[in-house]
Short mmCIF file of C-alpha atoms in Angstrom, two decimals:
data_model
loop_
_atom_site.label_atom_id
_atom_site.label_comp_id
_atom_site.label_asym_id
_atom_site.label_seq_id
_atom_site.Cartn_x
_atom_site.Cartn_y
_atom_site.Cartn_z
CA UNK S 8 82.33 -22.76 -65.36
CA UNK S 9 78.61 -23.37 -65.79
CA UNK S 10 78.95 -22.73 -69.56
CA UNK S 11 82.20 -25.48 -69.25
CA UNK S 12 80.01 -27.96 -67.83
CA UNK S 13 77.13 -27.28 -70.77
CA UNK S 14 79.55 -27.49 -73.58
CA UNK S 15 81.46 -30.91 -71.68
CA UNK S 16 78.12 -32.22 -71.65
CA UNK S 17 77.90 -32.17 -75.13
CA UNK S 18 80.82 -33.22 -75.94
CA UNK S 19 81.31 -36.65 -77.93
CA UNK S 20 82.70 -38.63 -75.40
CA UNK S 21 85.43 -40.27 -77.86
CA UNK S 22 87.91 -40.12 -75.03
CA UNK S 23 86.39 -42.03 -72.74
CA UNK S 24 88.57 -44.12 -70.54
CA UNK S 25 91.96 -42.95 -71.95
CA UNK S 26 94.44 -41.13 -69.63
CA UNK S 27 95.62 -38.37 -71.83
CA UNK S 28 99.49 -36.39 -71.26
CA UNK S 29 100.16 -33.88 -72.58
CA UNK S 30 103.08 -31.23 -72.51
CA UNK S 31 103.09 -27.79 -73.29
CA UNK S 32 105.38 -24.40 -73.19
CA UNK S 33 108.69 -23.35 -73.18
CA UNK S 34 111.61 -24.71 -71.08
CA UNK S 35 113.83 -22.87 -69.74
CA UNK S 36 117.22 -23.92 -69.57
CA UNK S 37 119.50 -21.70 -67.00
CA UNK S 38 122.72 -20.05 -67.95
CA UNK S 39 122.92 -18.58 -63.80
CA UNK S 40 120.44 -17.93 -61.54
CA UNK S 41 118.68 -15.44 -63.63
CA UNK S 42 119.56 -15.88 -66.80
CA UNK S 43 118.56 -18.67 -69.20
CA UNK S 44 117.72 -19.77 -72.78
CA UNK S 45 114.11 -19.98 -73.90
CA UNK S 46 111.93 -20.06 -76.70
CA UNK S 47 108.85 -18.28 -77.50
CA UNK S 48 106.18 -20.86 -77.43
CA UNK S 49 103.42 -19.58 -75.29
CA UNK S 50 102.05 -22.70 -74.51
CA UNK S 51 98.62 -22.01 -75.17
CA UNK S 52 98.22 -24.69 -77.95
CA UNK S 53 99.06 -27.57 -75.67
CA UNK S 54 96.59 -26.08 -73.02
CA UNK S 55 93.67 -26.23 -75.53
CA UNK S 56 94.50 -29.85 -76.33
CA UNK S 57 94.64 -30.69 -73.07
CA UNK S 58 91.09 -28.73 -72.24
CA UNK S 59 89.92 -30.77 -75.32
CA UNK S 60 90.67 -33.71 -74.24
CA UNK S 61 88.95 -33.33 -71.02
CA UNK S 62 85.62 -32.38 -72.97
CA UNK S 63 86.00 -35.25 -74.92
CA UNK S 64 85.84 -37.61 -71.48
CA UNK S 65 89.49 -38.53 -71.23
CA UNK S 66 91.75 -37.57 -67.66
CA UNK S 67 94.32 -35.60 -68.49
CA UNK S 68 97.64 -34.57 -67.05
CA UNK S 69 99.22 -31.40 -68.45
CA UNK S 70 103.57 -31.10 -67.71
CA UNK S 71 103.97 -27.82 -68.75
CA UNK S 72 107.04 -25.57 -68.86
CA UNK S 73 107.23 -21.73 -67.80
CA UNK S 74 103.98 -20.04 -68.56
CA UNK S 75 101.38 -17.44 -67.21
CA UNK S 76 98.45 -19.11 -68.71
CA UNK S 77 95.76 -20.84 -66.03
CA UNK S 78 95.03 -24.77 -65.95
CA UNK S 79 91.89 -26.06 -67.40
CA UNK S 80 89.61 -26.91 -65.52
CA UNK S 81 89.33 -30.70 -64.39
CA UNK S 82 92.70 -31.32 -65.82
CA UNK S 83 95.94 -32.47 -63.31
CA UNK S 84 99.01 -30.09 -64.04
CA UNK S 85 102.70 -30.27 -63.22
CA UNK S 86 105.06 -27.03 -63.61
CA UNK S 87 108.42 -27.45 -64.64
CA UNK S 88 111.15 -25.32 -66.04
CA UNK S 89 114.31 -26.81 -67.88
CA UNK S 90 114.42 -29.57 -70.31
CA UNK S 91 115.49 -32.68 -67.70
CA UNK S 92 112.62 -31.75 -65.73
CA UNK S 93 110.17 -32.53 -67.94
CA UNK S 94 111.65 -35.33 -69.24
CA UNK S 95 111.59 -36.78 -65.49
CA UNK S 96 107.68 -35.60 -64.92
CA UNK S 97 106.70 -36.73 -68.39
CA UNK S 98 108.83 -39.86 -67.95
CA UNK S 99 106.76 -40.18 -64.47
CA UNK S 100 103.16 -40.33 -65.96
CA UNK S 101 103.87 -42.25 -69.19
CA UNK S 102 103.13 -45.70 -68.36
CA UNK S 103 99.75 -44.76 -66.85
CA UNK S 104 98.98 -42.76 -69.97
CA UNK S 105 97.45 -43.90 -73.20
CA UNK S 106 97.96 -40.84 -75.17
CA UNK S 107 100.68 -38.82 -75.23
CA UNK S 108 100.39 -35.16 -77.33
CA UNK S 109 104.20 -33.75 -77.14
CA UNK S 110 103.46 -29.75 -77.48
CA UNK S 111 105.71 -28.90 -75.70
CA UNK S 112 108.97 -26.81 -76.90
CA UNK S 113 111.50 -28.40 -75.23
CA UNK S 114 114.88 -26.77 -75.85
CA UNK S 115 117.23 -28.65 -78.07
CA UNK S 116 120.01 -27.63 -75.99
CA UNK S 117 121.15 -26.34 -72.65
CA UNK S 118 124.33 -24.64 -71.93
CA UNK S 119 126.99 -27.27 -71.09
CA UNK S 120 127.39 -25.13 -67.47
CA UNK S 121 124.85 -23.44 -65.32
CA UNK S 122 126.41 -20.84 -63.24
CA UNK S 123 125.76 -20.66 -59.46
CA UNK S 124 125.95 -17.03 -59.13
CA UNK S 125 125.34 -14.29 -61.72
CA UNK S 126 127.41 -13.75 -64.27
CA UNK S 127 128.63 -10.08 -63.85
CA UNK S 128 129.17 -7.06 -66.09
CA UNK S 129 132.40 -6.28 -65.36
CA UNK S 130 132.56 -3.08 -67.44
CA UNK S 131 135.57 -4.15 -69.43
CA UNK S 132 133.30 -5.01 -72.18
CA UNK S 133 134.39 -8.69 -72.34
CA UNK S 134 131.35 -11.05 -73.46
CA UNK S 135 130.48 -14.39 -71.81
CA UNK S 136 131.26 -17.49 -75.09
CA UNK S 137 127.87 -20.17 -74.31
CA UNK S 138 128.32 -23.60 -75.03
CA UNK S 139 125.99 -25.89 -74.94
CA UNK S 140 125.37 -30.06 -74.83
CA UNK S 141 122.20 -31.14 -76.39
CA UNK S 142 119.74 -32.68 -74.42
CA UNK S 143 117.63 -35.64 -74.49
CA UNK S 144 115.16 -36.17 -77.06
CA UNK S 145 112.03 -36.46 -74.60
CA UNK S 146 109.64 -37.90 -77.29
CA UNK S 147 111.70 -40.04 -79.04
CA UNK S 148 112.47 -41.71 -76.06
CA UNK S 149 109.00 -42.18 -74.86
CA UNK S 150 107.89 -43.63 -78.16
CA UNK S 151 110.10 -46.56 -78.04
CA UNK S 152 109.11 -47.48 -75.00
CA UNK S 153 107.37 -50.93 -75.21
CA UNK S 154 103.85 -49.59 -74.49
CA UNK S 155 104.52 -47.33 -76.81
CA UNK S 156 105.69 -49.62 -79.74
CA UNK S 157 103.02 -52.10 -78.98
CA UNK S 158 100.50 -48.94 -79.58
CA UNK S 159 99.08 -48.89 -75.78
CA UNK S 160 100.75 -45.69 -75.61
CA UNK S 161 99.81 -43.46 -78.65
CA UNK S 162 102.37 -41.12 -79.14
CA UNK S 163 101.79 -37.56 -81.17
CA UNK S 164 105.07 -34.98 -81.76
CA UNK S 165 104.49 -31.29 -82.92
CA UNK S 166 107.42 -29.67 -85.25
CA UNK S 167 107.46 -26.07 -85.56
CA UNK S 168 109.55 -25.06 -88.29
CA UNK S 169 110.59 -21.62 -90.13
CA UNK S 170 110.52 -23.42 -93.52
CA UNK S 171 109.37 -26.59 -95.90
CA UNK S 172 106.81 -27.58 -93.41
CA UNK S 173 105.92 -30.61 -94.93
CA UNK S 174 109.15 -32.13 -95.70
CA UNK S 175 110.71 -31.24 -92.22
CA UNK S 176 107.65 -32.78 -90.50
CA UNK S 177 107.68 -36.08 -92.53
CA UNK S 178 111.24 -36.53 -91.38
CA UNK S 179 110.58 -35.74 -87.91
CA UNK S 180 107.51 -38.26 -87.74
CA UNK S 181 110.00 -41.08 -88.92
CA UNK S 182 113.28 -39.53 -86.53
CA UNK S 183 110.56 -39.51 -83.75
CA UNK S 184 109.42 -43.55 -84.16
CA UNK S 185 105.29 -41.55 -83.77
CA UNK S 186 102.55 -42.84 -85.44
CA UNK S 187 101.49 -38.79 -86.13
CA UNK S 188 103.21 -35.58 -86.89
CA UNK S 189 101.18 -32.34 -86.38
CA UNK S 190 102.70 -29.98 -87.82
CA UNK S 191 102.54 -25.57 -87.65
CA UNK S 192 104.43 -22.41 -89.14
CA UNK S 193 106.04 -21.98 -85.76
CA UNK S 194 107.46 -18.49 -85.47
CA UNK S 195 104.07 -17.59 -87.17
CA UNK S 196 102.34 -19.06 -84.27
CA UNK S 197 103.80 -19.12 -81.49
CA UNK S 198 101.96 -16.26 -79.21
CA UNK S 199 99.06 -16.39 -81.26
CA UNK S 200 95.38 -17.46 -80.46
CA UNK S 201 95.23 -19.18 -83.85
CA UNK S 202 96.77 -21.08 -85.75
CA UNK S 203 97.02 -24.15 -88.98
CA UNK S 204 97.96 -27.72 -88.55
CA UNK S 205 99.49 -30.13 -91.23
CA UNK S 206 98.37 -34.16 -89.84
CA UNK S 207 101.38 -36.31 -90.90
CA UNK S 208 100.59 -40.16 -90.60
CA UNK S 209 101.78 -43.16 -92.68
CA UNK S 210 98.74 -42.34 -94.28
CA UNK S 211 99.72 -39.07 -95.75
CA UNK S 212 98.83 -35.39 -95.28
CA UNK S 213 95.92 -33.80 -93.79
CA UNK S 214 95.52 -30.24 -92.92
CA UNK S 215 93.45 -28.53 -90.70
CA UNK S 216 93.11 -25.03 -91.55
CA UNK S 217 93.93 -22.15 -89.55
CA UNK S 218 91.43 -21.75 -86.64
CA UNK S 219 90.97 -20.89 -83.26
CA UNK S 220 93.92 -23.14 -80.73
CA UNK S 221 91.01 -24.41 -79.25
CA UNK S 222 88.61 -25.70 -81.89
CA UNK S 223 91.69 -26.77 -83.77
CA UNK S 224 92.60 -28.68 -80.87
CA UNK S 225 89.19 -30.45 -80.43
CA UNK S 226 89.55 -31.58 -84.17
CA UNK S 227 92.75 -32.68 -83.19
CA UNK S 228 91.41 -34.79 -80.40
CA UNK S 229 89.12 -36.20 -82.80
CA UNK S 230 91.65 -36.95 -85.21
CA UNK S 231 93.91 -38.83 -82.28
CA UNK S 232 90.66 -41.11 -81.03
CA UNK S 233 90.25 -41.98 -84.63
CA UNK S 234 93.80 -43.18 -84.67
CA UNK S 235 93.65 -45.18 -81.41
CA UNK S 236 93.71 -49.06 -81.25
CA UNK S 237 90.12 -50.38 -81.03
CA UNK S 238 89.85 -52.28 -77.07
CA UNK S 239 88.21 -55.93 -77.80
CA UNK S 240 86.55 -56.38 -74.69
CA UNK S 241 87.32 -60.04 -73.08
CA UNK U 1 87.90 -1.12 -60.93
CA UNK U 2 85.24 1.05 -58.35
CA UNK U 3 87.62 -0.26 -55.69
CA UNK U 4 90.89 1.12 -57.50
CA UNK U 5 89.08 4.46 -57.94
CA UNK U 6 88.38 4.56 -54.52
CA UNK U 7 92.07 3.77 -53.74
CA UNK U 8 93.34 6.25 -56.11
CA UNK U 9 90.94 9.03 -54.29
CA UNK U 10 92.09 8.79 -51.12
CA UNK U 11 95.68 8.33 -52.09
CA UNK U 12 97.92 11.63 -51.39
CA UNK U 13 98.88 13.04 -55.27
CA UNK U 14 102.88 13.40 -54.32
CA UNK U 15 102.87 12.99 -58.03
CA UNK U 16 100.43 15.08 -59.13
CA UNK U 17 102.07 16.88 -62.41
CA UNK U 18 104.52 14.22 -62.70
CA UNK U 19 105.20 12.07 -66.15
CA UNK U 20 106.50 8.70 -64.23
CA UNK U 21 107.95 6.37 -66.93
CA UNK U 22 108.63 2.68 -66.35
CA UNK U 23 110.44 0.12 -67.92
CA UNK U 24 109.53 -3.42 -66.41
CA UNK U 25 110.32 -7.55 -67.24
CA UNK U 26 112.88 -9.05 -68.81
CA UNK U 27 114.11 -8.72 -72.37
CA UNK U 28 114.49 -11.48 -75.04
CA UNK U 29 117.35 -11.81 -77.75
CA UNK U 30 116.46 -13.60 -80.30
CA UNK U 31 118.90 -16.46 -81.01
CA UNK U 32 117.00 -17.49 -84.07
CA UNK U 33 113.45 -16.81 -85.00
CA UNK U 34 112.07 -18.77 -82.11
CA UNK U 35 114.96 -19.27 -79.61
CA UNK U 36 116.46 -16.65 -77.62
CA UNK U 37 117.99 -15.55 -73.83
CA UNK U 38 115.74 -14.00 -71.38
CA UNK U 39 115.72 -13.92 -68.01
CA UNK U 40 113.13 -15.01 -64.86
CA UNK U 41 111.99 -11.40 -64.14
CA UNK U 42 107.99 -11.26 -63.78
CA UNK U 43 107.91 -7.58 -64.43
CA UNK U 44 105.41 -7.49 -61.07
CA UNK U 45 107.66 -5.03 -59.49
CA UNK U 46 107.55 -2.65 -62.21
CA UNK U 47 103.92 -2.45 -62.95
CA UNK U 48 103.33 -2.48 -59.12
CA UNK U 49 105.21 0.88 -59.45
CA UNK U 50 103.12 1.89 -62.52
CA UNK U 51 100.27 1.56 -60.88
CA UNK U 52 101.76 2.99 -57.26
CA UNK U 53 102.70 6.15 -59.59
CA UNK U 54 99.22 6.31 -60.99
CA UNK U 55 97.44 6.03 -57.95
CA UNK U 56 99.50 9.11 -56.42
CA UNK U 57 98.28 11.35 -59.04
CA UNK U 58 101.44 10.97 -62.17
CA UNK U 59 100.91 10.37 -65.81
CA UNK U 60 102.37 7.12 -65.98
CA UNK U 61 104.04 5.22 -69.44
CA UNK U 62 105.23 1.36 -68.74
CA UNK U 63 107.18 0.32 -71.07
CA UNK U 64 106.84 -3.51 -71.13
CA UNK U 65 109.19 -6.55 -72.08
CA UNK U 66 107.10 -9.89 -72.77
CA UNK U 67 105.53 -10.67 -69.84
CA UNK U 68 101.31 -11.53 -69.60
CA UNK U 69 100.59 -9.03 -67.08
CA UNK U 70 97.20 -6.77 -67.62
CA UNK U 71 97.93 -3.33 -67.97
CA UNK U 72 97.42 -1.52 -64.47
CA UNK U 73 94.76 1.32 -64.61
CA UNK U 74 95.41 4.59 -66.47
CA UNK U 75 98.63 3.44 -67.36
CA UNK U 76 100.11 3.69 -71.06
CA UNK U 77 101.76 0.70 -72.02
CA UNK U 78 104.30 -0.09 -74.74
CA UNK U 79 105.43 -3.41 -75.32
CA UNK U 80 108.83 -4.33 -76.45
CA UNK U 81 111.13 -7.58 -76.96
CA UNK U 82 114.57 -6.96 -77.22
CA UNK U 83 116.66 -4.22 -75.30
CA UNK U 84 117.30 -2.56 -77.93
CA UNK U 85 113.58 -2.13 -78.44
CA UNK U 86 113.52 -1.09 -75.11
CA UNK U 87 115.96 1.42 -75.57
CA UNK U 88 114.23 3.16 -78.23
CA UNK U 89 110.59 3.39 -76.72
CA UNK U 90 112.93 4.40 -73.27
CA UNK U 91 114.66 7.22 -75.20
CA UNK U 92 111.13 8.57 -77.19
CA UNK U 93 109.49 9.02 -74.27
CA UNK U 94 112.42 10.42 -71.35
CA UNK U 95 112.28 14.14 -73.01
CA UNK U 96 108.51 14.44 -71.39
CA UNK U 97 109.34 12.64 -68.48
CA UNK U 98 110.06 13.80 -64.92
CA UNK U 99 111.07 10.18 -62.99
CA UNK U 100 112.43 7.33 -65.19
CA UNK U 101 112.15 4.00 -62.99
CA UNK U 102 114.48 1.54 -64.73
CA UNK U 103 112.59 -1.55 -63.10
CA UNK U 104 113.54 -4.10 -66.37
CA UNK U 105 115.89 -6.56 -65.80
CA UNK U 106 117.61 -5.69 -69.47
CA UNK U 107 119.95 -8.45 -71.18
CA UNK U 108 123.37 -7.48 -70.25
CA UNK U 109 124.45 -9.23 -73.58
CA UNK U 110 122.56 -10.25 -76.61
CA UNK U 111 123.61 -13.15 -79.44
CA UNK U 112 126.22 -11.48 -81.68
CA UNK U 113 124.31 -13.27 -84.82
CA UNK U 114 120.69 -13.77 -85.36
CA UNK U 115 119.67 -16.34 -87.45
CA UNK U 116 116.72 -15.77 -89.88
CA UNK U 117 116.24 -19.83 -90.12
CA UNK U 118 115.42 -21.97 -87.04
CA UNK U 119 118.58 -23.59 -86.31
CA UNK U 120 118.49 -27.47 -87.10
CA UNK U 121 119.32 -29.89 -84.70
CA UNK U 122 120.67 -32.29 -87.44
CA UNK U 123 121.34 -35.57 -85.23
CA UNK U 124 125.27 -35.35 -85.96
CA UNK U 125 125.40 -34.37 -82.06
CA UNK U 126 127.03 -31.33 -82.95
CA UNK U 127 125.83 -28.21 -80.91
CA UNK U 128 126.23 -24.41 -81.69
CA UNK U 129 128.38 -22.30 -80.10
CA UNK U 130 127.08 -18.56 -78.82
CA UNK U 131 128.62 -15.64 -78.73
CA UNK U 132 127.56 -12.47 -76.99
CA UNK U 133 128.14 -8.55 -77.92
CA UNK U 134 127.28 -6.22 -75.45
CA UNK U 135 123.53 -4.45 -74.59
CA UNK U 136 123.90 -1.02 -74.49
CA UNK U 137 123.46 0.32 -70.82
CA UNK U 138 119.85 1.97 -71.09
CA UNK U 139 120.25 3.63 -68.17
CA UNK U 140 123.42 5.42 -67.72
CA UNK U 141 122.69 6.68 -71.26
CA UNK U 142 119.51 8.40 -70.06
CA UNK U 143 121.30 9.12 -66.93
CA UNK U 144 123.80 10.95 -68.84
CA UNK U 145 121.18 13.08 -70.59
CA UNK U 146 121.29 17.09 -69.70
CA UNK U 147 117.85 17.03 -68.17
CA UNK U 148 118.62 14.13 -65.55
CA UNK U 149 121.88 16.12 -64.92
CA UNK U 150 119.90 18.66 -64.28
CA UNK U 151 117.36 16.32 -62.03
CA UNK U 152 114.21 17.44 -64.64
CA UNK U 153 114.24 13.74 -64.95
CA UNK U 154 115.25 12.13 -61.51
CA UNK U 155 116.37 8.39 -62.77
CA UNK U 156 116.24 5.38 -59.99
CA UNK U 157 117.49 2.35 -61.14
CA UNK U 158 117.65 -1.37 -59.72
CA UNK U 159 120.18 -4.32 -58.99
CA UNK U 160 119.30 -7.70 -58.62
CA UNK U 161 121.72 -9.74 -56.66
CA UNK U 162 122.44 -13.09 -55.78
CA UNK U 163 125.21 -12.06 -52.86
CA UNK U 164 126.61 -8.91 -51.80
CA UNK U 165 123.78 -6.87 -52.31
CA UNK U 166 124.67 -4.07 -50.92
CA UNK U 167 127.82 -3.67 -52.16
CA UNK U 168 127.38 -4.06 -55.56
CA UNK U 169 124.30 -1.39 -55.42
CA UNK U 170 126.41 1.23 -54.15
CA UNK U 171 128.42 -0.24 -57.17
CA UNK U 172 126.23 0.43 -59.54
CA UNK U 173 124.77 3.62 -58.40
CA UNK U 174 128.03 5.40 -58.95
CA UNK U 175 128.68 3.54 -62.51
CA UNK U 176 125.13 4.33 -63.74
CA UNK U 177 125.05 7.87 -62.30
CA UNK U 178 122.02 7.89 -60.86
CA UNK U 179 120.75 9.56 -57.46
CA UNK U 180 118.92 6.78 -56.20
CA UNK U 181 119.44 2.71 -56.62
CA UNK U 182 116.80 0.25 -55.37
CA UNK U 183 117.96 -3.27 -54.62
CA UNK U 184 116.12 -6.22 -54.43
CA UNK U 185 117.57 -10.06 -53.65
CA UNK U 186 117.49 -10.97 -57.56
CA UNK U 187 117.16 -14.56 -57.76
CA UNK U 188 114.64 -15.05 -54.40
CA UNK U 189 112.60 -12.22 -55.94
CA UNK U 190 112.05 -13.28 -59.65
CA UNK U 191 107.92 -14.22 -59.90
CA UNK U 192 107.54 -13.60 -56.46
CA UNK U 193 104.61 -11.69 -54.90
CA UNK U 194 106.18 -10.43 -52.06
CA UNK U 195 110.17 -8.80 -52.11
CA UNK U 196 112.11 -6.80 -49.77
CA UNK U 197 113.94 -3.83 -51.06
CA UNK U 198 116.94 -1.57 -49.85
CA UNK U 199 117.38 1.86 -50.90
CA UNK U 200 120.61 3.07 -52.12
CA UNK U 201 121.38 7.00 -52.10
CA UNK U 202 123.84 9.59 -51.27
CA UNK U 203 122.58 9.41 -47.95
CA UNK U 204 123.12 5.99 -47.21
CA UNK U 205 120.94 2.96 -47.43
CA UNK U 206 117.30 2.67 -45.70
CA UNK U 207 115.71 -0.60 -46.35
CA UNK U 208 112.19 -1.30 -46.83
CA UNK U 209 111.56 -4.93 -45.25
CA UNK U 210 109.58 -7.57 -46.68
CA UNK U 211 106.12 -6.68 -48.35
CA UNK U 212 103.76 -7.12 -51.37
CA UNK U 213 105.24 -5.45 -54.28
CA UNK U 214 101.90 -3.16 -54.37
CA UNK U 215 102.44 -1.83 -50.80
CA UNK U 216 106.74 -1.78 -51.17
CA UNK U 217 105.47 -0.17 -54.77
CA UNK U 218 103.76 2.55 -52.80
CA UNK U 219 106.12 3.54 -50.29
CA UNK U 220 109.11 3.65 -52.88
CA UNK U 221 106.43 6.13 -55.30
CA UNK U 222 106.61 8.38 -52.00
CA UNK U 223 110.52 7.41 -51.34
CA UNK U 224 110.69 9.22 -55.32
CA UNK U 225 108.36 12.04 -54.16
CA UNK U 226 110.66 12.92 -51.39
CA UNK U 227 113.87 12.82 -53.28
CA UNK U 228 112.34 15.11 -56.42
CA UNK U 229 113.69 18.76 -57.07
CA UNK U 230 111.01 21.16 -55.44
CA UNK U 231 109.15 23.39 -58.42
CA UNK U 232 109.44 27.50 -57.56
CA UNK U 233 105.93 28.66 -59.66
CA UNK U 234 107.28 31.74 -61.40
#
């Protein structure tokens, strides 16, 4: 903690005076009471940019889905598990925030029924059939908010995808309505204590190459305050 | 770690010669390479048994679905992801054993297909339909073995249930063929600290009220100890 303090200290305070959400993790999206559909993010990427952005002066408020990992320190965390609840805690803090770093994986889809008790084994080897409804597109929604469009609300989407990174992600950044797409080789990441990031803004590419989550994620930081409207003061 | 060899010391060794293996947490079936079904288990009840087992004197292997627990003390570890991962590390290692504690909460079903690309959400709306094939049942196979017929490898296995607990784990006691079934309330137990359990055999049930999962952990090692064939030295 004393080391925490030490390195805060010395932190560029390029932060200062923004509130900072972010999300992180997995949801979890339930099939019964047990059971449910996930995803392997381990959250641990959105957890370093929120532990950067505290260093770098800002408050920060962390939504994060399922995950074992422990909150930074200094930084205000929500748990949630499925998909809607995020969208309703995330929805929550947005128009206090001023940044707003989506890392979270929210699942695409949930099945179109939940179960209220388990589904059984019944031994006559019959299989359940899933289907599913999609649901909301948390993000996209956020950044058309007004605050958002009118840039007092910076908004920053992650895509993790198997395959042609670059293209997928310049899509995504325009499908999204954010001003930047970070981009990673997601099933190469996901668990991992490093990782690469692709910066996708109307400006072009930028890459960060692979690192550590966390100094990654202060670089990232950096690269958001860069990005953020300069405050005229009256 | 001075305190847990203290513990283990004055701990009586009812499983002193013993090769205690463990399978604990949930699986996860991979839909596509980052998607997939798990389930809510912690796998807390099944290294609190690893560790119980270790304490009172066994050789103890845990074999591990993803879940961020530190390996308890002593204990061998093997981590797997899918249940048919499970099922092979399960099946390598019951020919040494002497007590097989089937504490996993293993996928009943998995996805019938895996994709090799992350599956698009391609804003037509459209969502994907699942379908399921059948896990194989871990258990009863190594149930069925010779040596656990022959109780050189006494098997205990668990139900989680949301209603008719006990029941269903007389149920499943008979349809896994096992000499002792340990139910726990499934979805009021998942991540939970505490738990209360209820030992099925062909005695009847005894239940073991509500506890930590280290101290219930403990008395069900001894429950085991009671229950195992007595050795006649030659």
């Amino acid at each position: 903690e004393l080391l925490y303090d030490v390195a805060r200290h010395f932190t560029a305070k390029v932060m200062e005076g923004q509130h900072v959400l972010v999300s992180a993790g997995p949801t979890f999206e339930a099939i019964d009471p047990v059971r449910g559909l996930t995803n392997l993010s381990s959250g641990k990427m959105g957890f370093a940019i929120a532990r950067a952005a505290h260093e770098a002066g800002a408050r920060v408020t962390l939504v994060a889905g399922p995950v074992g990992l422990p909150t930074p320190r200094g930084v205000a965390r929500i748990d949630v598990r499925s998909a809607l609840e995020m969208k309703a805690a995330l929805e929550a803090q947005a128009p206090t925030a001023s940044v707003f770093v989506s890392a979270a994986a929210v699942a695409d889809w949930r099945p179109a029924t939940s179960q209220q008790e388990k589904i059984k084994k019944d031994g006559t080897g019959q299989v359940p059939t899933l289907s599913f409804v999609e649901n909301p597109d948390i993000l996209a929604g956020i950044a058309a908010s007004p605050r958002a469009r009118r840039r007092e609300l910076f908004c920053v989407g992650f895509a993790a995808e198997s395959h042609d990174l670059q293209t997928h992600a310049q899509a995504k950044r325009a499908r999204k309505g954010v001003p930047l797409l970070v981009g990673n080789i997601g099933p190469e990441t996901f668990g991992k204590d490093d990782n690469a990031l692709l910066l996708v803004d109307e400006q072009g590419v930028q890459e960060l190459p692979r690192a550590g989550k966390l100094p990654l994620a202060r670089q990232l930081v950096a690269e958001i305050s860069r990005r953020l409207p300069v405050v005229v003061a009256a």
